[in-house]
């Protein structure tokens, strides 16, 4: 039934502005911005990124925060338990300079000064050694990941882009390399090259690049047949333009994800090698070699193995969380 | 299928020869002498030893000899254990490593599946979050750190388990468990994803609609279907176990081939290093082969594409 109060005069035509119709109400998000937004919303990834930044900062400034050098040996202060000035009166914290038998080693040995993370069996300051060890571990991992990236991207890119016989031969080579257990190659390479920073990096790169090459190849193969690449080619774009403007930017997501997982893997392998005695040689230290040294004295001085272990675990957990975050950010469908 | 399997088999053989050659050549490049008291020996003594072990012959001849002997099951004689053959030493230690590896895989797969299934069913609850935290920790923390911590707390401090050696069943617990952490984490994580995916599929709704209880739906439909893709991650897990066994055997002083490998590296025992490398690589290649063939069985697309 019609309401008598509502007449035709109650209505007014809506105001129409052709310009407002076309207005974009929200800022347009590029793919990169979208990824960043998802990454920042991911708490785990954000915490991981912050912790990694802090650890990198500590790896840079940590060794210079006290007066002890990385190789300042002094047997009168060997195996001192950790002591931090302000925390030394809180007895349930392990920073009061008291060893596991309840003896204040700093009084007993008449040692001046505090060692924040204790000393090793040569009396070297663990704080300095742990942070310079972190620095070396990070350096090895980052360089190895970078070289993997360069070799992997060029190999995979060339293989997929040119296709045909080139691709066939290059893929057969990769199949054989991937069939060799990387552990065996790494250990043999280090035995031959003599342990050291450079040989660890070389050994890890020898087999490490293959997974990156495979991923890049798969991605490029997929993109190569995409319509917009065909369109660009039809318009006369050169090979190098196609590669730099279309293929590489669209493969970037996969490349970043792979690199984010290569880094913790490299940190792990470095620690692993140092732990079986094929890593960094004294007086330099890496987290792995510190753990190896501390492990020998674990029963008497557990703090020597504890602190480097904690640092390396935090580092690996943070990198893995950040890597997971990147994966979810680049491909929200593939949440694991 | 036969063609695909044959192709994989060819790769296996080629890879194996590449490994043997690489190992042999790198042994030639090794610095130092392989003998224990080399500094105290006269030139004549070293010459006699070189003669005995055939080290005075040209490299290609040594190589051919090594390959021929290898096919007769002879991997040479250890330089460190007088007069004992590498095959003999390794065959004593091999079963121990295999046993440890299998125990670790079983523990890891069982706990991992449980975690993954619970997390998948009780998605976004405290169960899910706890399982996934365990998974991230398991993937991130290196097994040797985990082993060292377990050894310190449970063997040194509270003395519940023996510190080391390989005597009774109780000696197996700590090493097998520390070796299995990565398996628990990987399997758990993977199983959760699969469960979540399966539980959202139409046939689960159908199963519920026809009146099955929740238990029946989970056991008869969800878990079975979620399990299939888990096979695909077993290959990489075996590799992780092999890597981990090297350090775990060192930490717990288990007389397996991993511990032997580390010792041989320290002592420059060329034939031992080569023997262990070949054993390790054969296991690895064999597992990769099996997994590849399994993939082919499960997923026809791989088989038809000729493994490319």
mmCIF file of N, CA, C and O in Angstrom, chain A residues 228-295:
data_model
loop_
_atom_site.group_PDB
_atom_site.id
_atom_site.type_symbol
_atom_site.label_atom_id
_atom_site.label_comp_id
_atom_site.label_asym_id
_atom_site.label_seq_id
_atom_site.Cartn_x
_atom_site.Cartn_y
_atom_site.Cartn_z
ATOM 1 N N UNK A 228 52.171 -11.487 -22.108
ATOM 2 C CA UNK A 228 52.778 -10.156 -22.141
ATOM 3 C C UNK A 228 54.214 -10.184 -22.640
ATOM 4 O O UNK A 228 54.709 -9.224 -23.225
ATOM 5 N N UNK A 229 54.887 -11.346 -22.432
ATOM 6 C CA UNK A 229 56.248 -11.457 -22.969
ATOM 7 C C UNK A 229 56.185 -11.549 -24.495
ATOM 8 O O UNK A 229 56.956 -10.900 -25.212
ATOM 9 N N UNK A 230 55.205 -12.311 -24.967
ATOM 10 C CA UNK A 230 55.013 -12.443 -26.406
ATOM 11 C C UNK A 230 54.705 -11.075 -27.016
ATOM 12 O O UNK A 230 55.268 -10.686 -28.056
ATOM 13 N N UNK A 231 53.819 -10.327 -26.305
ATOM 14 C CA UNK A 231 53.447 -9.001 -26.789
ATOM 15 C C UNK A 231 54.676 -8.108 -26.890
ATOM 16 O O UNK A 231 54.901 -7.427 -27.899
ATOM 17 N N UNK A 232 55.477 -8.137 -25.843
ATOM 18 C CA UNK A 232 56.673 -7.306 -25.809
ATOM 19 C C UNK A 232 57.629 -7.688 -26.935
ATOM 20 O O UNK A 232 58.200 -6.830 -27.617
ATOM 21 N N UNK A 233 57.735 -8.998 -27.168
ATOM 22 C CA UNK A 233 58.622 -9.472 -28.234
ATOM 23 C C UNK A 233 58.096 -9.023 -29.607
ATOM 24 O O UNK A 233 58.860 -8.599 -30.469
ATOM 25 N N UNK A 234 56.784 -9.109 -29.740
ATOM 26 C CA UNK A 234 56.179 -8.692 -31.007
ATOM 27 C C UNK A 234 56.445 -7.220 -31.279
ATOM 28 O O UNK A 234 56.633 -6.804 -32.422
ATOM 29 N N UNK A 235 56.464 -6.429 -30.200
ATOM 30 C CA UNK A 235 56.728 -5.001 -30.362
ATOM 31 C C UNK A 235 58.196 -4.717 -30.619
ATOM 32 O O UNK A 235 58.607 -3.568 -30.706
ATOM 33 N N UNK A 236 59.005 -5.770 -30.664
ATOM 34 C CA UNK A 236 60.386 -5.592 -31.065
ATOM 35 C C UNK A 236 61.380 -5.471 -29.919
ATOM 36 O O UNK A 236 62.482 -4.968 -30.121
ATOM 37 N N UNK A 237 61.005 -5.891 -28.712
ATOM 38 C CA UNK A 237 61.947 -5.802 -27.598
ATOM 39 C C UNK A 237 63.098 -6.778 -27.811
ATOM 40 O O UNK A 237 62.892 -7.890 -28.287
ATOM 41 N N UNK A 238 64.300 -6.358 -27.437
ATOM 42 C CA UNK A 238 65.464 -7.223 -27.613
ATOM 43 C C UNK A 238 65.506 -8.251 -26.480
ATOM 44 O O UNK A 238 64.816 -8.126 -25.475
ATOM 45 N N UNK A 239 66.352 -9.263 -26.674
ATOM 46 C CA UNK A 239 66.505 -10.299 -25.653
ATOM 47 C C UNK A 239 66.862 -9.723 -24.300
ATOM 48 O O UNK A 239 66.287 -10.073 -23.278
ATOM 49 N N UNK A 240 67.856 -8.805 -24.304
ATOM 50 C CA UNK A 240 68.308 -8.284 -23.027
ATOM 51 C C UNK A 240 67.213 -7.466 -22.358
ATOM 52 O O UNK A 240 67.053 -7.488 -21.146
ATOM 53 N N UNK A 241 66.403 -6.767 -23.157
ATOM 54 C CA UNK A 241 65.311 -5.997 -22.582
ATOM 55 C C UNK A 241 64.248 -6.925 -21.981
ATOM 56 O O UNK A 241 63.759 -6.701 -20.878
ATOM 57 N N UNK A 242 63.944 -7.993 -22.711
ATOM 58 C CA UNK A 242 62.977 -8.962 -22.183
ATOM 59 C C UNK A 242 63.461 -9.532 -20.851
ATOM 60 O O UNK A 242 62.701 -9.633 -19.896
ATOM 61 N N UNK A 243 64.762 -9.880 -20.816
ATOM 62 C CA UNK A 243 65.293 -10.495 -19.591
ATOM 63 C C UNK A 243 65.259 -9.505 -18.437
ATOM 64 O O UNK A 243 64.769 -9.810 -17.350
ATOM 65 N N UNK A 244 65.753 -8.276 -18.678
ATOM 66 C CA UNK A 244 65.861 -7.348 -17.551
ATOM 67 C C UNK A 244 64.511 -6.745 -17.170
ATOM 68 O O UNK A 244 64.287 -6.464 -16.003
ATOM 69 N N UNK A 245 63.626 -6.526 -18.126
ATOM 70 C CA UNK A 245 62.383 -5.830 -17.790
ATOM 71 C C UNK A 245 61.253 -6.776 -17.400
ATOM 72 O O UNK A 245 60.362 -6.397 -16.650
ATOM 73 N N UNK A 246 61.242 -7.985 -17.927
ATOM 74 C CA UNK A 246 60.110 -8.862 -17.650
ATOM 75 C C UNK A 246 60.493 -10.089 -16.845
ATOM 76 O O UNK A 246 59.880 -10.385 -15.838
ATOM 77 N N UNK A 247 61.500 -10.815 -17.322
ATOM 78 C CA UNK A 247 61.767 -12.104 -16.688
ATOM 79 C C UNK A 247 62.335 -11.934 -15.283
ATOM 80 O O UNK A 247 61.831 -12.512 -14.330
ATOM 81 N N UNK A 248 63.372 -11.105 -15.132
ATOM 82 C CA UNK A 248 64.007 -10.991 -13.810
ATOM 83 C C UNK A 248 63.058 -10.402 -12.762
ATOM 84 O O UNK A 248 62.904 -10.996 -11.694
ATOM 85 N N UNK A 249 62.364 -9.282 -13.031
ATOM 86 C CA UNK A 249 61.469 -8.765 -11.984
ATOM 87 C C UNK A 249 60.405 -9.767 -11.569
ATOM 88 O O UNK A 249 60.066 -9.865 -10.399
ATOM 89 N N UNK A 250 59.900 -10.564 -12.491
ATOM 90 C CA UNK A 250 58.850 -11.505 -12.145
ATOM 91 C C UNK A 250 59.371 -12.771 -11.479
ATOM 92 O O UNK A 250 58.599 -13.542 -10.930
ATOM 93 N N UNK A 251 60.688 -12.991 -11.568
ATOM 94 C CA UNK A 251 61.263 -14.149 -10.904
ATOM 95 C C UNK A 251 61.767 -13.764 -9.513
ATOM 96 O O UNK A 251 62.101 -14.612 -8.707
ATOM 97 N N UNK A 252 61.834 -12.451 -9.272
ATOM 98 C CA UNK A 252 62.439 -11.916 -8.044
ATOM 99 C C UNK A 252 61.889 -12.585 -6.781
ATOM 100 O O UNK A 252 62.657 -12.921 -5.883
ATOM 101 N N UNK A 253 60.570 -12.775 -6.718
ATOM 102 C CA UNK A 253 59.967 -13.358 -5.516
ATOM 103 C C UNK A 253 60.601 -14.690 -5.163
ATOM 104 O O UNK A 253 61.101 -14.891 -4.054
ATOM 105 N N UNK A 254 60.640 -15.595 -6.160
ATOM 106 C CA UNK A 254 61.232 -16.910 -5.939
ATOM 107 C C UNK A 254 62.696 -16.800 -5.549
ATOM 108 O O UNK A 254 63.178 -17.533 -4.695
ATOM 109 N N UNK A 255 63.398 -15.859 -6.188
ATOM 110 C CA UNK A 255 64.834 -15.718 -5.903
ATOM 111 C C UNK A 255 65.031 -15.287 -4.454
ATOM 112 O O UNK A 255 65.870 -15.834 -3.729
ATOM 113 N N UNK A 256 64.231 -14.303 -4.016
ATOM 114 C CA UNK A 256 64.378 -13.814 -2.638
ATOM 115 C C UNK A 256 64.065 -14.928 -1.646
ATOM 116 O O UNK A 256 64.816 -15.161 -0.691
ATOM 117 N N UNK A 257 62.983 -15.678 -1.907
ATOM 118 C CA UNK A 257 62.613 -16.747 -0.981
ATOM 119 C C UNK A 257 63.749 -17.771 -0.880
ATOM 120 O O UNK A 257 64.172 -18.144 0.207
ATOM 121 N N UNK A 258 64.263 -18.197 -2.053
ATOM 122 C CA UNK A 258 65.330 -19.190 -2.037
ATOM 123 C C UNK A 258 66.542 -18.674 -1.270
ATOM 124 O O UNK A 258 67.133 -19.398 -0.465
ATOM 125 N N UNK A 259 66.909 -17.398 -1.513
ATOM 126 C CA UNK A 259 68.069 -16.844 -0.816
ATOM 127 C C UNK A 259 67.829 -16.797 0.689
ATOM 128 O O UNK A 259 68.720 -17.106 1.473
ATOM 129 N N UNK A 260 66.590 -16.447 1.072
ATOM 130 C CA UNK A 260 66.291 -16.358 2.506
ATOM 131 C C UNK A 260 66.442 -17.701 3.194
ATOM 132 O O UNK A 260 66.648 -17.763 4.388
ATOM 133 N N UNK A 261 66.286 -18.789 2.442
ATOM 134 C CA UNK A 261 66.503 -20.096 3.066
ATOM 135 C C UNK A 261 67.928 -20.594 2.855
ATOM 136 O O UNK A 261 68.370 -21.492 3.553
ATOM 137 N N UNK A 262 68.653 -20.024 1.874
ATOM 138 C CA UNK A 262 70.047 -20.425 1.685
ATOM 139 C C UNK A 262 70.902 -19.920 2.841
ATOM 140 O O UNK A 262 71.826 -20.596 3.280
ATOM 141 N N UNK A 263 70.584 -18.706 3.328
ATOM 142 C CA UNK A 263 71.422 -18.112 4.369
ATOM 143 C C UNK A 263 71.458 -18.966 5.643
ATOM 144 O O UNK A 263 72.542 -19.350 6.082
ATOM 145 N N UNK A 264 70.291 -19.310 6.241
ATOM 146 C CA UNK A 264 70.391 -20.143 7.439
ATOM 147 C C UNK A 264 71.045 -21.488 7.158
ATOM 148 O O UNK A 264 71.770 -22.017 8.007
ATOM 149 N N UNK A 265 70.808 -22.018 5.955
ATOM 150 C CA UNK A 265 71.433 -23.282 5.591
ATOM 151 C C UNK A 265 72.957 -23.162 5.598
ATOM 152 O O UNK A 265 73.668 -24.033 6.092
ATOM 153 N N UNK A 266 73.455 -22.033 5.056
ATOM 154 C CA UNK A 266 74.899 -21.817 5.023
ATOM 155 C C UNK A 266 75.443 -21.628 6.434
ATOM 156 O O UNK A 266 76.519 -22.140 6.763
ATOM 157 N N UNK A 267 74.700 -20.902 7.287
ATOM 158 C CA UNK A 267 75.143 -20.734 8.674
ATOM 159 C C UNK A 267 75.249 -22.107 9.335
ATOM 160 O O UNK A 267 76.224 -22.428 10.007
ATOM 161 N N UNK A 268 74.228 -22.935 9.073
ATOM 162 C CA UNK A 268 74.238 -24.271 9.662
ATOM 163 C C UNK A 268 75.441 -25.071 9.169
ATOM 164 O O UNK A 268 76.162 -25.678 9.958
ATOM 165 N N UNK A 269 75.697 -25.055 7.852
ATOM 166 C CA UNK A 269 76.789 -25.878 7.323
ATOM 167 C C UNK A 269 78.140 -25.414 7.829
ATOM 168 O O UNK A 269 79.017 -26.224 8.129
ATOM 169 N N UNK A 270 78.290 -24.081 7.957
ATOM 170 C CA UNK A 270 79.553 -23.565 8.498
ATOM 171 C C UNK A 270 79.750 -24.093 9.909
ATOM 172 O O UNK A 270 80.834 -24.585 10.259
ATOM 173 N N UNK A 271 78.693 -24.004 10.752
ATOM 174 C CA UNK A 271 78.795 -24.474 12.134
ATOM 175 C C UNK A 271 79.074 -25.973 12.161
ATOM 176 O O UNK A 271 79.906 -26.448 12.940
ATOM 177 N N UNK A 272 78.397 -26.680 11.269
ATOM 178 C CA UNK A 272 78.564 -28.128 11.176
ATOM 179 C C UNK A 272 80.019 -28.481 10.863
ATOM 180 O O UNK A 272 80.630 -29.318 11.509
ATOM 181 N N UNK A 273 80.591 -27.789 9.860
ATOM 182 C CA UNK A 273 81.971 -28.067 9.465
ATOM 183 C C UNK A 273 82.934 -27.733 10.586
ATOM 184 O O UNK A 273 83.854 -28.492 10.881
ATOM 185 N N UNK A 274 82.720 -26.570 11.236
ATOM 186 C CA UNK A 274 83.597 -26.204 12.341
ATOM 187 C C UNK A 274 83.474 -27.228 13.452
ATOM 188 O O UNK A 274 84.451 -27.538 14.135
ATOM 189 N N UNK A 275 82.270 -27.757 13.623
ATOM 190 C CA UNK A 275 82.057 -28.702 14.715
ATOM 191 C C UNK A 275 82.797 -30.010 14.467
ATOM 192 O O UNK A 275 83.255 -30.644 15.409
ATOM 193 N N UNK A 276 82.932 -30.450 13.207
ATOM 194 C CA UNK A 276 83.711 -31.665 12.976
ATOM 195 C C UNK A 276 85.165 -31.333 12.669
ATOM 196 O O UNK A 276 85.909 -32.175 12.214
ATOM 197 N N UNK A 277 85.585 -30.099 12.957
ATOM 198 C CA UNK A 277 87.002 -29.760 12.888
ATOM 199 C C UNK A 277 87.470 -29.335 11.514
ATOM 200 O O UNK A 277 88.666 -29.290 11.250
ATOM 201 N N UNK A 278 86.547 -29.018 10.592
ATOM 202 C CA UNK A 278 86.963 -28.614 9.253
ATOM 203 C C UNK A 278 86.650 -27.143 9.000
ATOM 204 O O UNK A 278 86.562 -26.710 7.868
ATOM 205 N N UNK A 279 86.458 -26.388 10.075
ATOM 206 C CA UNK A 279 86.016 -25.015 9.859
ATOM 207 C C UNK A 279 87.119 -24.001 10.038
ATOM 208 O O UNK A 279 88.249 -24.206 9.605
ATOM 209 N N UNK A 280 86.750 -22.894 10.657
ATOM 210 C CA UNK A 280 87.656 -21.786 10.893
ATOM 211 C C UNK A 280 88.779 -22.224 11.832
ATOM 212 O O UNK A 280 88.551 -22.928 12.795
ATOM 213 N N UNK A 281 90.006 -21.809 11.503
ATOM 214 C CA UNK A 281 91.135 -22.181 12.345
ATOM 215 C C UNK A 281 91.454 -21.068 13.342
ATOM 216 O O UNK A 281 91.306 -19.881 13.036
ATOM 217 N N UNK A 282 91.900 -21.452 14.553
ATOM 218 C CA UNK A 282 92.286 -20.489 15.579
ATOM 219 C C UNK A 282 93.404 -19.586 15.032
ATOM 220 O O UNK A 282 94.150 -20.017 14.158
ATOM 221 N N UNK A 283 93.557 -18.344 15.495
ATOM 222 C CA UNK A 283 92.815 -17.720 16.586
ATOM 223 C C UNK A 283 91.452 -17.166 16.169
ATOM 224 O O UNK A 283 90.736 -16.680 17.025
ATOM 225 N N UNK A 284 91.106 -17.226 14.881
ATOM 226 C CA UNK A 284 89.775 -16.769 14.493
ATOM 227 C C UNK A 284 88.718 -17.711 15.059
ATOM 228 O O UNK A 284 89.021 -18.863 15.351
ATOM 229 N N UNK A 285 87.526 -17.195 15.174
ATOM 230 C CA UNK A 285 86.469 -18.050 15.699
ATOM 231 C C UNK A 285 85.222 -17.844 14.878
ATOM 232 O O UNK A 285 84.988 -16.761 14.352
ATOM 233 N N UNK A 286 84.445 -18.907 14.739
ATOM 234 C CA UNK A 286 83.095 -18.751 14.212
ATOM 235 C C UNK A 286 82.190 -19.360 15.270
ATOM 236 O O UNK A 286 82.675 -19.987 16.216
ATOM 237 N N UNK A 287 80.887 -19.183 15.134
ATOM 238 C CA UNK A 287 79.991 -19.744 16.148
ATOM 239 C C UNK A 287 80.194 -21.262 16.253
ATOM 240 O O UNK A 287 80.230 -21.808 17.345
ATOM 241 N N UNK A 288 80.371 -21.911 15.096
ATOM 242 C CA UNK A 288 80.560 -23.358 15.115
ATOM 243 C C UNK A 288 81.818 -23.772 15.847
ATOM 244 O O UNK A 288 81.799 -24.696 16.663
ATOM 245 N N UNK A 289 82.938 -23.072 15.608
ATOM 246 C CA UNK A 289 84.176 -23.475 16.264
ATOM 247 C C UNK A 289 84.111 -23.177 17.762
ATOM 248 O O UNK A 289 84.676 -23.904 18.575
ATOM 249 N N UNK A 290 83.406 -22.099 18.145
ATOM 250 C CA UNK A 290 83.239 -21.821 19.579
ATOM 251 C C UNK A 290 82.435 -22.937 20.244
ATOM 252 O O UNK A 290 82.759 -23.366 21.352
ATOM 253 N N UNK A 291 81.390 -23.397 19.545
ATOM 254 C CA UNK A 291 80.586 -24.485 20.105
ATOM 255 C C UNK A 291 81.442 -25.744 20.223
ATOM 256 O O UNK A 291 81.411 -26.445 21.231
ATOM 257 N N UNK A 292 82.257 -25.981 19.199
ATOM 258 C CA UNK A 292 83.132 -27.151 19.223
ATOM 259 C C UNK A 292 84.102 -27.076 20.402
ATOM 260 O O UNK A 292 84.277 -28.036 21.147
ATOM 261 N N UNK A 293 84.752 -25.904 20.605
ATOM 262 C CA UNK A 293 85.678 -25.746 21.733
ATOM 263 C C UNK A 293 84.945 -25.900 23.055
ATOM 264 O O UNK A 293 85.429 -26.558 23.971
ATOM 265 N N UNK A 294 83.770 -25.260 23.147
ATOM 266 C CA UNK A 294 83.016 -25.313 24.391
ATOM 267 C C UNK A 294 82.529 -26.720 24.698
ATOM 268 O O UNK A 294 82.488 -27.135 25.847
ATOM 269 N N UNK A 295 82.210 -27.467 23.631
ATOM 270 C CA UNK A 295 81.683 -28.816 23.834
ATOM 271 C C UNK A 295 82.705 -29.700 24.536
ATOM 272 O O UNK A 295 82.353 -30.536 25.369
#
